[in-house]
């Protein structure tokens, strides 16, 4: 029981969530919304969401070029395994798998992998806010001042990067040993040159830009009329999966994040809007889970194919 406590907790919470949805709305009524969306749109949304996993893998390959050279398929499998663990384990416990996997698979030191993950998560948070900020621009009627503020926020990491040296020097001069160590770890995870940092930043923007836009589009297809509310809902759902308060598989917390984000962007003003939001949030959550499972399936199949081709190559050389 102790060894499998997290797995049992996950199973219990998922079953409880499924039972709650059935009791309040009924799964038949929830899933019926997909009939109006159509298979073509569903397939396109899934394809684009799975494509973001390849963007993440490209970011990791560029972040660790020496350790992962020529091993894209293997790195994609590690990325997907980390993603699945992140989704299924509560309270961000799955994050700890990344530095462990990078050490066991590619020999990346544990401290370096942990520091890199911290920096990448900060970039993720910035990109999420920047992508969802487009909803605020839409709410402001695409006015020039809103676009200017959004553009300034978009490039903020580039403005902060040159301050890295002075900030690290100030941290080292601080009497707090804990703060100095934390800043040293962060410094260890930041790319050493500006071009590598820009590439990591661009990969991050592309990844989250695609994901937030796809989720906003899907929420609109599922009945959320307001475009700003769609972007707010997409932001709320993804923030719920990035912040520490995260239920196993996102059950409850992810849909709640969508509803909260959409409501904050004015999505509950129309009649019956909350009922539409509840149904759309559950279906959007299901889509993200299915896309993660599809990405894991692609990783397993590609790994098997790569292993088979590698075996044939070794036989031919023998």
mmCIF file of C-alpha atoms in Angstrom:
data_model
loop_
_atom_site.group_PDB
_atom_site.id
_atom_site.type_symbol
_atom_site.label_atom_id
_atom_site.label_comp_id
_atom_site.label_asym_id
_atom_site.label_seq_id
_atom_site.Cartn_x
_atom_site.Cartn_y
_atom_site.Cartn_z
ATOM 1 C CA UNK A 1 0.000 0.000 0.000
ATOM 2 C CA UNK A 2 2.813 2.409 0.847
ATOM 3 C CA UNK A 3 4.687 1.669 -2.378
ATOM 4 C CA UNK A 4 1.630 2.234 -4.564
ATOM 5 C CA UNK A 5 -0.089 4.949 -2.493
ATOM 6 C CA UNK A 6 0.237 7.662 -5.161
ATOM 7 C CA UNK A 7 -1.098 5.342 -7.856
ATOM 8 C CA UNK A 8 -4.029 4.333 -5.634
ATOM 9 C CA UNK A 9 -4.746 7.962 -4.763
ATOM 10 C CA UNK A 10 -4.732 8.860 -8.459
ATOM 11 C CA UNK A 11 -7.126 6.015 -9.301
ATOM 12 C CA UNK A 12 -9.507 6.950 -6.474
ATOM 13 C CA UNK A 13 -9.571 10.636 -7.449
ATOM 14 C CA UNK A 14 -10.098 9.886 -11.152
ATOM 15 C CA UNK A 15 -12.977 7.512 -10.354
ATOM 16 C CA UNK A 16 -14.504 10.018 -7.931
ATOM 17 C CA UNK A 17 -14.240 12.749 -10.550
ATOM 18 C CA UNK A 18 -15.834 10.533 -13.218
ATOM 19 C CA UNK A 19 -18.655 9.681 -10.818
ATOM 20 C CA UNK A 20 -19.191 13.357 -9.945
ATOM 21 C CA UNK A 21 -19.420 14.360 -13.623
ATOM 22 C CA UNK A 22 -21.868 11.531 -14.284
ATOM 23 C CA UNK A 23 -24.010 12.536 -11.301
ATOM 24 C CA UNK A 24 -24.141 16.267 -12.108
ATOM 25 C CA UNK A 25 -24.205 16.331 -15.919
ATOM 26 C CA UNK A 26 -23.910 12.818 -17.322
ATOM 27 C CA UNK A 27 -21.069 11.784 -19.588
ATOM 28 C CA UNK A 28 -23.444 11.302 -22.496
ATOM 29 C CA UNK A 29 -24.457 14.954 -22.374
ATOM 30 C CA UNK A 30 -20.851 16.118 -21.936
ATOM 31 C CA UNK A 31 -19.465 14.086 -24.838
ATOM 32 C CA UNK A 32 -22.399 15.001 -27.094
ATOM 33 C CA UNK A 33 -20.778 18.421 -27.595
ATOM 34 C CA UNK A 34 -18.127 16.802 -29.807
ATOM 35 C CA UNK A 35 -20.763 15.919 -32.425
ATOM 36 C CA UNK A 36 -21.107 19.588 -33.330
ATOM 37 C CA UNK A 37 -17.333 20.044 -33.446
ATOM 38 C CA UNK A 38 -16.812 17.301 -36.013
ATOM 39 C CA UNK A 39 -14.038 14.720 -36.517
ATOM 40 C CA UNK A 40 -11.965 16.961 -38.766
ATOM 41 C CA UNK A 41 -11.590 19.711 -36.174
ATOM 42 C CA UNK A 42 -10.925 17.166 -33.424
ATOM 43 C CA UNK A 43 -8.182 15.481 -35.465
ATOM 44 C CA UNK A 44 -6.608 18.835 -36.338
ATOM 45 C CA UNK A 45 -6.625 19.946 -32.697
ATOM 46 C CA UNK A 46 -5.056 16.663 -31.566
ATOM 47 C CA UNK A 47 -2.411 16.869 -34.287
ATOM 48 C CA UNK A 48 -1.448 20.414 -33.308
ATOM 49 C CA UNK A 49 -1.298 19.523 -29.600
ATOM 50 C CA UNK A 50 0.924 16.504 -30.318
ATOM 51 C CA UNK A 51 3.085 18.763 -32.521
ATOM 52 C CA UNK A 52 3.830 20.895 -29.441
ATOM 53 C CA UNK A 53 5.553 17.850 -27.893
ATOM 54 C CA UNK A 54 7.978 17.782 -30.812
ATOM 55 C CA UNK A 55 8.634 21.502 -30.256
ATOM 56 C CA UNK A 56 9.398 20.740 -26.594
ATOM 57 C CA UNK A 57 11.807 18.009 -27.653
ATOM 58 C CA UNK A 58 13.554 20.398 -30.041
ATOM 59 C CA UNK A 59 13.914 22.833 -27.153
ATOM 60 C CA UNK A 60 15.482 20.145 -24.973
ATOM 61 C CA UNK A 61 17.832 19.046 -27.754
ATOM 62 C CA UNK A 62 18.962 22.638 -28.229
ATOM 63 C CA UNK A 63 19.320 23.111 -24.451
ATOM 64 C CA UNK A 64 21.476 19.985 -24.072
ATOM 65 C CA UNK A 65 23.147 19.724 -27.526
ATOM 66 C CA UNK A 66 26.239 17.798 -26.478
ATOM 67 C CA UNK A 67 24.457 15.203 -24.329
ATOM 68 C CA UNK A 68 21.554 14.528 -26.733
ATOM 69 C CA UNK A 69 23.290 14.770 -30.117
ATOM 70 C CA UNK A 70 21.828 12.294 -32.622
ATOM 71 C CA UNK A 71 19.274 10.916 -30.116
ATOM 72 C CA UNK A 72 16.082 12.785 -30.963
ATOM 73 C CA UNK A 73 13.796 9.730 -30.722
ATOM 74 C CA UNK A 74 15.210 8.791 -27.345
ATOM 75 C CA UNK A 75 14.867 12.376 -26.113
ATOM 76 C CA UNK A 76 11.276 12.513 -27.380
ATOM 77 C CA UNK A 77 10.486 9.377 -25.358
ATOM 78 C CA UNK A 78 12.017 10.939 -22.228
ATOM 79 C CA UNK A 79 10.058 14.159 -22.823
ATOM 80 C CA UNK A 80 6.805 12.253 -23.161
ATOM 81 C CA UNK A 81 7.465 10.127 -20.106
ATOM 82 C CA UNK A 82 8.128 13.274 -18.091
ATOM 83 C CA UNK A 83 4.926 14.819 -19.474
ATOM 84 C CA UNK A 84 2.787 11.799 -18.529
ATOM 85 C CA UNK A 85 4.259 11.669 -15.016
ATOM 86 C CA UNK A 86 3.699 15.401 -14.649
ATOM 87 C CA UNK A 87 0.050 14.996 -15.582
ATOM 88 C CA UNK A 88 -0.674 11.923 -13.480
ATOM 89 C CA UNK A 89 1.207 12.718 -10.274
ATOM 90 C CA UNK A 90 -0.238 15.320 -7.864
ATOM 91 C CA UNK A 91 1.344 18.564 -6.614
ATOM 92 C CA UNK A 92 3.975 18.716 -9.412
ATOM 93 C CA UNK A 93 5.625 15.530 -8.107
ATOM 94 C CA UNK A 94 6.200 14.473 -11.713
ATOM 95 C CA UNK A 95 8.659 17.334 -12.212
ATOM 96 C CA UNK A 96 11.264 15.453 -10.195
ATOM 97 C CA UNK A 97 11.365 12.821 -12.938
ATOM 98 C CA UNK A 98 12.985 15.175 -15.463
ATOM 99 C CA UNK A 99 16.458 15.613 -13.912
ATOM 100 C CA UNK A 100 16.463 11.923 -12.944
ATOM 101 C CA UNK A 101 15.589 10.820 -16.486
ATOM 102 C CA UNK A 102 18.110 13.191 -18.050
ATOM 103 C CA UNK A 103 20.832 11.841 -15.755
ATOM 104 C CA UNK A 104 20.006 8.174 -16.383
ATOM 105 C CA UNK A 105 19.481 8.507 -20.145
ATOM 106 C CA UNK A 106 21.999 11.178 -21.165
ATOM 107 C CA UNK A 107 24.367 11.613 -18.223
ATOM 108 C CA UNK A 108 23.243 15.165 -17.417
ATOM 109 C CA UNK A 109 24.286 16.020 -13.826
ATOM 110 C CA UNK A 110 21.333 16.151 -11.457
ATOM 111 C CA UNK A 111 21.988 19.740 -10.359
ATOM 112 C CA UNK A 112 22.286 20.953 -13.951
ATOM 113 C CA UNK A 113 19.090 19.188 -15.023
ATOM 114 C CA UNK A 114 17.183 20.600 -12.044
ATOM 115 C CA UNK A 115 18.463 24.132 -12.637
ATOM 116 C CA UNK A 116 17.647 23.939 -16.348
ATOM 117 C CA UNK A 117 14.129 22.750 -15.548
ATOM 118 C CA UNK A 118 13.638 25.716 -13.198
ATOM 119 C CA UNK A 119 14.715 28.181 -15.884
ATOM 120 C CA UNK A 120 12.556 26.494 -18.522
ATOM 121 C CA UNK A 121 9.531 26.600 -16.216
ATOM 122 C CA UNK A 122 10.052 30.347 -15.729
ATOM 123 C CA UNK A 123 10.127 30.738 -19.506
ATOM 124 C CA UNK A 124 6.995 28.575 -19.728
ATOM 125 C CA UNK A 125 5.167 30.817 -17.283
ATOM 126 C CA UNK A 126 6.151 33.921 -19.236
ATOM 127 C CA UNK A 127 5.086 32.368 -22.549
ATOM 128 C CA UNK A 128 1.737 31.281 -21.095
ATOM 129 C CA UNK A 129 1.013 34.790 -19.905
ATOM 130 C CA UNK A 130 2.144 36.256 -23.227
ATOM 131 C CA UNK A 131 -0.014 33.863 -25.261
ATOM 132 C CA UNK A 132 -3.082 34.501 -23.129
ATOM 133 C CA UNK A 133 -2.336 38.231 -23.188
ATOM 134 C CA UNK A 134 -3.654 38.164 -26.722
ATOM 135 C CA UNK A 135 -7.085 37.727 -25.123
ATOM 136 C CA UNK A 136 -6.608 41.024 -23.282
ATOM 137 C CA UNK A 137 -5.586 42.651 -26.552
ATOM 138 C CA UNK A 138 -8.783 41.338 -28.140
ATOM 139 C CA UNK A 139 -10.837 42.569 -25.184
ATOM 140 C CA UNK A 140 -9.304 46.034 -25.673
ATOM 141 C CA UNK A 141 -10.383 46.055 -29.315
ATOM 142 C CA UNK A 142 -6.844 45.512 -30.650
ATOM 143 C CA UNK A 143 -5.984 49.094 -29.724
ATOM 144 C CA UNK A 144 -2.473 50.372 -30.337
ATOM 145 C CA UNK A 145 -1.639 50.814 -26.643
ATOM 146 C CA UNK A 146 -2.737 47.244 -25.825
ATOM 147 C CA UNK A 147 -0.646 45.832 -28.674
ATOM 148 C CA UNK A 148 2.357 47.900 -27.526
ATOM 149 C CA UNK A 149 2.075 46.637 -23.938
ATOM 150 C CA UNK A 150 1.687 43.065 -25.146
ATOM 151 C CA UNK A 151 4.762 43.362 -27.405
ATOM 152 C CA UNK A 152 6.794 44.831 -24.524
ATOM 153 C CA UNK A 153 5.804 41.927 -22.273
ATOM 154 C CA UNK A 154 6.638 39.429 -25.036
ATOM 155 C CA UNK A 155 10.265 40.572 -25.267
ATOM 156 C CA UNK A 156 10.766 40.975 -21.509
ATOM 157 C CA UNK A 157 13.096 37.927 -21.164
ATOM 158 C CA UNK A 158 15.430 39.432 -23.771
ATOM 159 C CA UNK A 159 15.597 42.635 -21.755
ATOM 160 C CA UNK A 160 16.263 40.749 -18.506
ATOM 161 C CA UNK A 161 18.983 38.433 -19.875
ATOM 162 C CA UNK A 162 21.730 41.138 -20.016
ATOM 163 C CA UNK A 163 21.091 41.767 -16.304
ATOM 164 C CA UNK A 164 22.127 38.207 -15.499
ATOM 165 C CA UNK A 165 25.695 39.112 -14.523
ATOM 166 C CA UNK A 166 24.846 41.959 -12.101
ATOM 167 C CA UNK A 167 21.985 39.967 -10.528
ATOM 168 C CA UNK A 168 24.192 36.935 -9.923
ATOM 169 C CA UNK A 169 26.964 39.114 -8.495
ATOM 170 C CA UNK A 170 24.490 40.749 -6.100
ATOM 171 C CA UNK A 171 23.200 37.327 -5.050
ATOM 172 C CA UNK A 172 26.720 36.079 -4.343
ATOM 173 C CA UNK A 173 27.339 39.166 -2.215
ATOM 174 C CA UNK A 174 24.191 38.479 -0.177
ATOM 175 C CA UNK A 175 24.764 37.073 3.276
ATOM 176 C CA UNK A 176 22.021 34.516 2.836
ATOM 177 C CA UNK A 177 23.761 31.263 1.902
ATOM 178 C CA UNK A 178 20.486 29.726 0.794
ATOM 179 C CA UNK A 179 19.715 32.590 -1.615
ATOM 180 C CA UNK A 180 23.256 32.520 -2.992
ATOM 181 C CA UNK A 181 23.011 28.773 -3.621
ATOM 182 C CA UNK A 182 19.592 29.127 -5.260
ATOM 183 C CA UNK A 183 20.835 31.867 -7.581
ATOM 184 C CA UNK A 184 23.936 29.823 -8.402
ATOM 185 C CA UNK A 185 21.696 26.918 -9.396
ATOM 186 C CA UNK A 186 19.564 29.201 -11.548
ATOM 187 C CA UNK A 187 22.690 30.616 -13.170
ATOM 188 C CA UNK A 188 23.835 27.072 -13.898
ATOM 189 C CA UNK A 189 20.571 26.422 -15.762
ATOM 190 C CA UNK A 190 20.647 29.558 -17.922
ATOM 191 C CA UNK A 191 22.327 29.253 -21.347
ATOM 192 C CA UNK A 192 25.733 30.880 -21.352
ATOM 193 C CA UNK A 193 25.276 32.914 -24.545
ATOM 194 C CA UNK A 194 22.431 35.089 -25.763
ATOM 195 C CA UNK A 195 21.822 33.117 -28.977
ATOM 196 C CA UNK A 196 21.111 29.895 -27.048
ATOM 197 C CA UNK A 197 18.825 31.814 -24.685
ATOM 198 C CA UNK A 198 16.937 33.367 -27.615
ATOM 199 C CA UNK A 199 16.430 29.939 -29.198
ATOM 200 C CA UNK A 200 15.076 28.522 -25.920
ATOM 201 C CA UNK A 201 12.793 31.549 -25.588
ATOM 202 C CA UNK A 202 11.507 31.187 -29.173
ATOM 203 C CA UNK A 203 10.881 27.436 -28.801
ATOM 204 C CA UNK A 204 8.939 28.210 -25.623
ATOM 205 C CA UNK A 205 6.820 30.886 -27.276
ATOM 206 C CA UNK A 206 6.017 28.630 -30.233
ATOM 207 C CA UNK A 207 5.113 25.706 -27.965
ATOM 208 C CA UNK A 208 2.759 27.587 -25.664
ATOM 209 C CA UNK A 209 1.473 29.874 -28.397
ATOM 210 C CA UNK A 210 0.242 26.869 -30.379
ATOM 211 C CA UNK A 211 -1.206 25.138 -27.328
ATOM 212 C CA UNK A 212 -3.077 28.160 -25.943
ATOM 213 C CA UNK A 213 -4.449 29.091 -29.359
ATOM 214 C CA UNK A 214 -5.610 25.520 -30.048
ATOM 215 C CA UNK A 215 -7.313 25.282 -26.647
ATOM 216 C CA UNK A 216 -8.929 28.703 -27.122
ATOM 217 C CA UNK A 217 -10.160 27.600 -30.549
ATOM 218 C CA UNK A 218 -11.560 24.357 -29.122
ATOM 219 C CA UNK A 219 -13.334 26.206 -26.300
ATOM 220 C CA UNK A 220 -14.905 28.465 -28.928
ATOM 221 C CA UNK A 221 -16.034 25.411 -30.930
ATOM 222 C CA UNK A 222 -17.517 23.960 -27.735
ATOM 223 C CA UNK A 223 -19.760 26.984 -27.227
ATOM 224 C CA UNK A 224 -17.696 29.641 -25.415
ATOM 225 C CA UNK A 225 -18.638 32.660 -27.530
ATOM 226 C CA UNK A 226 -16.317 35.366 -26.191
ATOM 227 C CA UNK A 227 -12.824 35.197 -27.730
ATOM 228 C CA UNK A 228 -11.147 36.858 -24.696
ATOM 229 C CA UNK A 229 -12.904 34.309 -22.461
ATOM 230 C CA UNK A 230 -11.568 31.484 -24.646
ATOM 231 C CA UNK A 231 -8.009 32.727 -24.200
ATOM 232 C CA UNK A 232 -8.614 33.290 -20.489
ATOM 233 C CA UNK A 233 -9.958 29.756 -20.147
ATOM 234 C CA UNK A 234 -6.975 28.282 -21.985
ATOM 235 C CA UNK A 235 -4.632 30.256 -19.729
ATOM 236 C CA UNK A 236 -6.496 29.232 -16.563
ATOM 237 C CA UNK A 237 -6.381 25.546 -17.455
ATOM 238 C CA UNK A 238 -2.695 25.544 -18.314
ATOM 239 C CA UNK A 239 -1.779 27.624 -15.266
ATOM 240 C CA UNK A 240 -3.528 25.053 -13.095
ATOM 241 C CA UNK A 241 -1.169 22.423 -14.502
ATOM 242 C CA UNK A 242 1.938 24.590 -13.999
ATOM 243 C CA UNK A 243 1.246 25.841 -10.472
ATOM 244 C CA UNK A 244 1.873 23.612 -7.402
ATOM 245 C CA UNK A 245 -1.846 22.967 -6.737
ATOM 246 C CA UNK A 246 -2.459 20.242 -9.280
ATOM 247 C CA UNK A 247 -4.649 17.162 -8.834
ATOM 248 C CA UNK A 248 -3.652 13.795 -10.336
ATOM 249 C CA UNK A 249 -4.416 13.863 -14.073
ATOM 250 C CA UNK A 250 -5.719 17.397 -13.497
ATOM 251 C CA UNK A 251 -9.135 16.033 -12.509
ATOM 252 C CA UNK A 252 -11.161 18.916 -11.158
ATOM 253 C CA UNK A 253 -8.314 21.447 -11.052
ATOM 254 C CA UNK A 254 -7.839 21.763 -14.839
ATOM 255 C CA UNK A 255 -11.539 22.335 -15.663
ATOM 256 C CA UNK A 256 -11.821 24.644 -12.643
ATOM 257 C CA UNK A 257 -8.857 26.623 -13.974
ATOM 258 C CA UNK A 258 -10.570 26.962 -17.356
ATOM 259 C CA UNK A 259 -13.815 28.178 -15.786
ATOM 260 C CA UNK A 260 -11.969 30.621 -13.512
ATOM 261 C CA UNK A 261 -9.870 32.003 -16.350
ATOM 262 C CA UNK A 262 -12.809 32.367 -18.727
ATOM 263 C CA UNK A 263 -14.912 34.014 -16.009
ATOM 264 C CA UNK A 264 -12.116 36.485 -15.246
ATOM 265 C CA UNK A 265 -12.132 37.457 -18.930
ATOM 266 C CA UNK A 266 -15.907 38.037 -18.958
ATOM 267 C CA UNK A 267 -17.026 34.594 -20.050
ATOM 268 C CA UNK A 268 -19.916 34.310 -17.556
ATOM 269 C CA UNK A 269 -21.879 37.351 -18.653
ATOM 270 C CA UNK A 270 -24.287 35.646 -21.038
ATOM 271 C CA UNK A 271 -27.253 33.542 -19.961
ATOM 272 C CA UNK A 272 -26.385 29.891 -19.210
ATOM 273 C CA UNK A 273 -22.702 30.752 -19.736
ATOM 274 C CA UNK A 274 -21.533 28.841 -16.656
ATOM 275 C CA UNK A 275 -23.254 25.657 -17.833
ATOM 276 C CA UNK A 276 -21.553 25.992 -21.224
ATOM 277 C CA UNK A 277 -18.217 26.704 -19.550
ATOM 278 C CA UNK A 278 -18.522 23.639 -17.307
ATOM 279 C CA UNK A 279 -19.168 21.313 -20.254
ATOM 280 C CA UNK A 280 -16.504 22.946 -22.445
ATOM 281 C CA UNK A 281 -13.884 22.838 -19.672
ATOM 282 C CA UNK A 282 -14.392 19.108 -19.078
ATOM 283 C CA UNK A 283 -14.154 18.364 -22.806
ATOM 284 C CA UNK A 284 -11.057 20.560 -23.224
ATOM 285 C CA UNK A 285 -9.443 18.706 -20.324
ATOM 286 C CA UNK A 286 -10.260 15.365 -21.965
ATOM 287 C CA UNK A 287 -8.651 16.626 -25.179
ATOM 288 C CA UNK A 288 -5.400 17.506 -23.389
ATOM 289 C CA UNK A 289 -5.276 14.102 -21.687
ATOM 290 C CA UNK A 290 -5.929 12.285 -24.981
ATOM 291 C CA UNK A 291 -3.233 14.367 -26.707
ATOM 292 C CA UNK A 292 -0.734 13.426 -23.966
ATOM 293 C CA UNK A 293 -1.592 9.744 -24.390
ATOM 294 C CA UNK A 294 -1.326 10.089 -28.175
ATOM 295 C CA UNK A 295 2.097 11.709 -27.788
ATOM 296 C CA UNK A 296 3.196 8.861 -25.514
ATOM 297 C CA UNK A 297 1.964 6.338 -28.086
ATOM 298 C CA UNK A 298 3.927 8.091 -30.836
ATOM 299 C CA UNK A 299 7.019 8.036 -28.605
ATOM 300 C CA UNK A 300 6.661 4.291 -27.932
ATOM 301 C CA UNK A 301 6.105 3.434 -31.597
ATOM 302 C CA UNK A 302 8.968 5.618 -32.819
ATOM 303 C CA UNK A 303 11.288 4.155 -30.164
ATOM 304 C CA UNK A 304 10.364 0.625 -31.228
ATOM 305 C CA UNK A 305 10.956 1.467 -34.886
ATOM 306 C CA UNK A 306 14.290 3.128 -34.100
ATOM 307 C CA UNK A 307 15.393 0.116 -32.040
ATOM 308 C CA UNK A 308 14.409 -2.257 -34.851
ATOM 309 C CA UNK A 309 16.276 -0.221 -37.463
ATOM 310 C CA UNK A 310 19.294 -0.013 -35.175
ATOM 311 C CA UNK A 311 19.235 -3.798 -34.738
ATOM 312 C CA UNK A 312 19.146 -4.334 -38.496
ATOM 313 C CA UNK A 313 22.048 -1.917 -38.945
ATOM 314 C CA UNK A 314 24.140 -3.827 -36.387
ATOM 315 C CA UNK A 315 23.300 -7.128 -38.093
ATOM 316 C CA UNK A 316 24.296 -5.700 -41.478
ATOM 317 C CA UNK A 317 27.589 -4.473 -40.088
ATOM 318 C CA UNK A 318 28.192 -7.860 -38.491
#
